[in-house]
XYZ file of C-alpha atoms in Angstrom:
346
model
C 72.512 135.292 54.898
C 75.575 133.934 56.649
C 78.595 136.163 56.648
C 81.664 134.466 55.145
C 84.292 133.458 57.667
C 87.162 135.956 57.853
C 90.134 134.945 55.710
C 93.114 133.621 57.644
C 96.099 136.002 57.646
C 98.993 134.442 55.734
C 102.733 134.879 55.647
C 102.264 136.740 52.347
C 100.043 139.306 54.106
C 102.681 139.775 56.800
C 105.406 140.275 54.186
C 103.362 142.888 52.309
C 102.455 144.730 55.510
C 106.077 144.795 56.674
C 107.322 145.530 53.135
C 109.780 142.625 53.230
C 110.028 139.301 51.411
C 108.252 136.144 52.524
C 111.720 134.636 52.987
C 112.506 137.339 55.535
C 109.260 136.643 57.417
C 110.075 132.926 57.406
C 113.523 133.607 58.871
C 112.024 135.653 61.686
C 109.407 132.985 62.424
C 112.092 130.305 62.531
C 114.489 132.524 64.487
C 116.978 131.724 61.731
C 120.323 133.337 60.988
C 120.300 136.278 58.577
C 117.439 138.397 59.958
C 118.677 141.769 61.204
C 117.241 143.350 64.382
C 115.513 146.010 62.282
C 113.915 143.371 60.043
C 112.794 141.350 63.054
C 111.188 144.439 64.566
C 109.292 145.236 61.341
C 108.053 141.650 60.925
C 107.042 141.285 64.575
C 105.146 144.585 64.410
C 103.311 143.397 61.291
C 102.462 140.080 62.964
C 101.032 141.936 65.977
C 99.041 144.403 63.887
C 97.551 141.737 61.610
C 97.021 139.110 64.336
C 98.939 136.547 62.315
C 99.099 133.009 63.734
C 101.427 130.476 62.066
C 99.701 127.327 60.837
C 100.769 124.362 62.949
C 100.469 122.090 59.915
C 102.682 124.384 57.849
C 105.225 124.632 60.639
C 105.219 120.844 60.802
C 106.111 120.657 57.129
C 109.054 122.966 57.865
C 110.219 120.635 60.611
C 108.686 121.850 63.891
C 105.159 122.470 65.226
C 106.152 123.713 68.697
C 103.570 121.401 70.243
C 104.252 118.828 72.942
C 101.841 116.003 73.632
C 101.270 114.919 77.224
C 99.505 111.618 77.851
C 97.856 111.167 81.243
C 96.681 107.706 82.382
C 93.408 109.264 83.536
C 92.097 112.672 84.507
C 90.666 112.040 87.994
C 93.968 111.531 89.828
C 94.972 114.980 91.106
C 98.635 114.001 91.269
C 98.806 114.007 87.482
C 97.667 117.640 87.592
C 100.756 118.409 89.697
C 102.985 116.864 87.022
C 101.185 118.891 84.369
C 101.698 122.091 86.392
C 105.435 121.372 86.429
C 105.513 120.788 82.676
C 103.631 123.966 81.807
C 105.659 126.080 84.254
C 108.928 124.812 82.767
C 107.737 125.598 79.240
C 106.096 128.899 80.183
C 108.718 131.132 78.590
C 109.182 128.958 75.513
C 107.340 128.753 72.185
C 105.974 125.291 73.032
C 102.274 124.606 73.539
C 101.158 121.599 75.581
C 98.277 119.435 74.327
C 96.736 116.773 76.579
C 95.228 113.365 75.947
C 93.978 110.658 78.341
C 95.539 107.220 77.943
C 92.590 105.493 79.644
C 94.758 102.921 81.492
C 94.746 100.347 78.693
C 97.295 99.387 76.046
C 94.907 99.672 73.080
C 93.491 103.045 74.090
C 96.973 104.273 74.975
C 98.316 103.186 71.586
C 95.566 105.127 69.772
C 96.338 108.283 71.741
C 100.087 108.065 71.150
C 99.656 107.329 67.444
C 97.306 110.309 67.129
C 99.911 112.597 68.708
C 102.623 111.272 66.397
C 100.330 111.679 63.357
C 99.871 115.342 64.276
C 103.623 115.932 64.038
C 104.114 116.910 67.661
C 107.701 117.784 68.421
C 107.880 115.586 71.514
C 105.882 113.450 73.919
C 105.665 113.184 77.689
C 104.103 109.833 78.598
C 102.978 109.632 82.228
C 102.931 106.095 83.690
C 102.363 104.410 80.299
C 101.321 100.755 80.330
C 102.625 99.973 76.833
C 105.291 97.294 76.424
C 108.839 98.589 76.762
C 109.638 97.527 73.202
C 106.760 99.707 72.003
C 107.946 102.669 74.089
C 111.382 102.331 72.500
C 109.798 102.343 69.027
C 107.845 105.487 69.871
C 110.946 107.234 71.213
C 112.890 106.433 68.057
C 110.134 108.067 66.015
C 109.675 111.187 68.158
C 111.555 112.612 71.178
C 109.978 111.093 74.290
C 110.229 111.344 78.058
C 108.560 108.708 80.222
C 107.416 109.697 83.709
C 106.813 107.052 86.356
C 108.459 103.991 84.780
C 111.641 102.724 86.401
C 114.569 101.273 84.481
C 116.621 102.720 81.660
C 116.191 102.892 77.897
C 118.565 103.689 75.031
C 115.775 105.650 73.330
C 113.862 107.718 75.902
C 114.629 109.754 79.011
C 112.786 109.014 82.241
C 111.736 110.721 85.466
C 110.750 108.680 88.505
C 110.306 108.857 92.239
C 112.176 106.504 94.579
C 109.011 104.517 95.236
C 110.760 101.862 97.338
C 112.027 104.545 99.703
C 108.613 106.209 99.761
C 106.920 102.992 100.871
C 109.610 102.484 103.516
C 108.920 105.971 104.905
C 105.254 105.062 105.430
C 105.984 101.750 107.127
C 108.642 103.334 109.347
C 106.241 106.100 110.393
C 103.455 103.663 111.239
C 105.819 101.278 113.051
C 107.146 104.164 115.150
C 103.541 104.899 116.126
C 103.343 101.334 117.475
C 101.458 99.700 114.602
C 102.262 96.110 113.706
C 99.253 95.087 111.629
C 100.070 97.402 108.731
C 98.272 96.413 105.519
C 98.792 97.662 101.966
C 96.430 98.271 99.046
C 98.271 97.761 95.769
C 97.404 98.043 92.082
C 97.132 94.519 90.672
C 99.827 93.779 88.124
C 100.834 90.581 86.324
C 103.028 91.714 83.417
C 106.662 90.792 84.152
C 108.185 93.991 82.782
C 105.636 96.270 84.430
C 106.190 94.446 87.726
C 109.796 95.587 87.505
C 109.134 99.117 86.267
C 105.779 100.508 87.393
C 105.492 102.661 90.560
C 102.705 100.532 92.028
C 104.881 97.402 91.911
C 107.845 99.273 93.381
C 105.712 100.546 96.251
C 104.378 97.076 97.007
C 107.934 95.728 96.975
C 109.092 98.576 99.222
C 106.251 97.830 101.632
C 107.219 94.156 101.902
C 110.906 94.927 102.368
C 110.191 97.557 105.015
C 107.875 95.236 106.919
C 110.616 92.596 106.957
C 113.199 95.166 108.052
C 110.995 96.110 111.019
C 110.479 92.483 112.041
C 106.880 92.474 110.793
C 107.136 89.843 108.057
C 104.325 87.787 109.599
C 102.037 90.837 109.479
C 102.379 91.482 105.735
C 98.866 91.796 104.304
C 98.085 93.057 100.803
C 94.787 93.733 99.070
C 95.340 93.772 95.314
C 92.821 95.978 93.490
C 93.345 99.151 91.414
C 94.769 102.625 91.900
C 91.315 104.209 91.902
C 88.888 105.376 94.549
C 86.770 102.292 93.849
C 89.878 100.128 94.202
C 90.658 101.699 97.571
C 87.109 101.099 98.753
C 87.177 97.457 97.653
C 90.642 96.866 99.083
C 89.722 98.305 102.480
C 86.536 96.216 102.595
C 88.628 93.101 101.984
C 91.080 94.056 104.728
C 88.295 94.849 107.206
C 86.838 91.377 106.637
C 90.054 89.680 107.805
C 89.734 87.637 111.044
C 92.073 90.196 112.596
C 91.742 93.554 110.917
C 94.742 95.853 110.416
C 95.322 98.872 112.640
C 96.860 100.803 109.751
C 96.478 100.854 105.964
C 99.075 102.113 103.510
C 97.235 103.012 100.309
C 99.403 103.101 97.187
C 97.950 106.446 96.051
C 95.951 109.271 97.615
C 92.897 108.473 95.503
C 93.099 104.903 96.835
C 93.274 106.218 100.402
C 90.089 108.210 99.805
C 88.210 105.042 98.843
C 89.671 103.214 101.851
C 88.486 105.946 104.211
C 85.011 105.670 102.701
C 84.908 101.920 103.434
C 86.225 102.452 106.962
C 83.529 105.041 107.690
C 80.862 102.762 106.197
C 81.980 100.026 108.616
C 81.347 102.357 111.550
C 85.048 102.855 112.275
C 87.033 106.067 112.513
C 90.308 107.366 111.089
C 92.711 107.433 112.884
C 90.897 106.367 116.052
C 90.352 102.789 114.864
C 92.551 102.615 111.763
C 95.345 104.882 110.576
C 95.520 105.567 106.842
C 98.434 106.861 104.754
C 98.509 107.610 101.042
C 101.046 108.375 98.339
C 101.437 111.448 96.069
C 100.669 114.287 98.509
C 98.155 115.633 96.031
C 95.852 118.582 96.680
C 93.381 115.974 97.883
C 95.697 114.975 100.750
C 96.227 118.583 101.842
C 92.481 119.361 101.830
C 91.692 120.275 105.439
C 88.740 117.957 106.156
C 90.763 114.984 104.821
C 94.255 115.922 106.100
C 95.830 112.727 104.772
C 99.307 111.590 105.752
C 100.996 111.049 102.392
C 104.308 110.598 100.610
C 105.321 113.704 98.675
C 107.089 112.786 95.444
C 106.964 116.390 94.196
C 104.893 116.028 91.061
C 105.665 119.570 89.942
C 109.383 118.863 90.034
C 108.834 115.630 88.136
C 106.954 117.548 85.452
C 109.592 120.280 85.274
C 112.342 117.696 84.835
C 110.341 115.907 82.149
C 109.842 119.129 80.174
C 113.507 120.100 80.515
C 114.705 116.694 79.324
C 112.281 116.724 76.413
C 113.376 120.132 75.137
C 116.994 118.974 75.394
C 116.110 115.792 73.499
C 114.331 117.760 70.758
C 117.438 119.879 70.337
C 119.857 116.950 70.429
C 118.272 113.676 69.344
C 121.464 111.606 69.628
C 122.515 112.559 73.150
C 122.756 109.830 75.770
C 119.507 109.162 77.598
C 119.102 110.397 81.160
C 117.247 108.957 84.163
C 116.180 111.355 86.921
C 115.091 109.853 90.258
C 113.663 112.141 92.941
C 113.789 111.434 96.682
C 110.379 111.477 98.396
C 109.467 112.848 101.812
C 106.624 111.974 104.169
C 104.085 114.640 105.083
C 102.389 113.653 108.345
C 98.823 114.826 108.867
C 95.783 113.792 110.914
C 94.957 110.383 109.406
C 97.745 108.569 111.264
C 98.044 108.273 115.050
C 99.744 106.174 117.720
C 98.420 102.681 118.312
C 97.286 103.674 121.799
C 94.446 105.626 120.233
C 93.540 102.869 117.779
C 91.203 99.971 118.333
């Protein structure tokens, strides 16, 4: 015979054990005014002894679930893990619990994920590089406190955290130009939506690349392969660039995962990095710092982005009507072994 599942400890059990009213237990759980230190100590001791865990659904009915939903575009990009580390570190001493969901890089899938988080009465949302229309993001933020990470521009409804992607791209081009490279190509994430072209990091980086090339007198050398911010996209983009009548001597990949695919295509073509082609990425993820790869990359400090997002969200939860804030971080370039002077390139 199956043993019956143990009964869940309730607030009534806690009240009986502590010999106080359920109202007193509720006050302690909500950290509300009117609970004396002695009462708090008795209730907290009872909670510990009984192993009581508040029901998230019940807490939601009382106004707060202490859960924060974080939507990631996809789970394979290590940079998003850096952002998540920053979020969890910032919330480490709080009562909030972070729950994750993949957005799957599509508007329909993203909408399902966001709606599911809202339906579960989460106190706030952190949306990382969402592809939803701005009007939809504003609707979401009016329904639940929201911080958007990685979308430029301002909103009257949600706070945002971004990197200065134009500056980051300029740092790469400047570094490669100083090494003597002229044929500097770029692998971008293909984008056609007008609003996303103005707001998404990939579009900002492509724009920054073009502007930096012009600033260094290399306008005639601008060469862009438009694929996706994935390893497969980097591989395809590099193959396209290597098939040019005159191949580039350096490739600026819009993300580290893209650079990894580019390096795979370069090796497959019998060429070396940086001996034949220099490669630089963006994100300075753990992948870039991995010794055998040692990828030159732009550091946009994902942990700091995550920490800022969590801080803004908690502030927004506490004060829904405050003016929205936009935080923009300044990137730095971390030079490693995948870039070298043109004298050593083919």
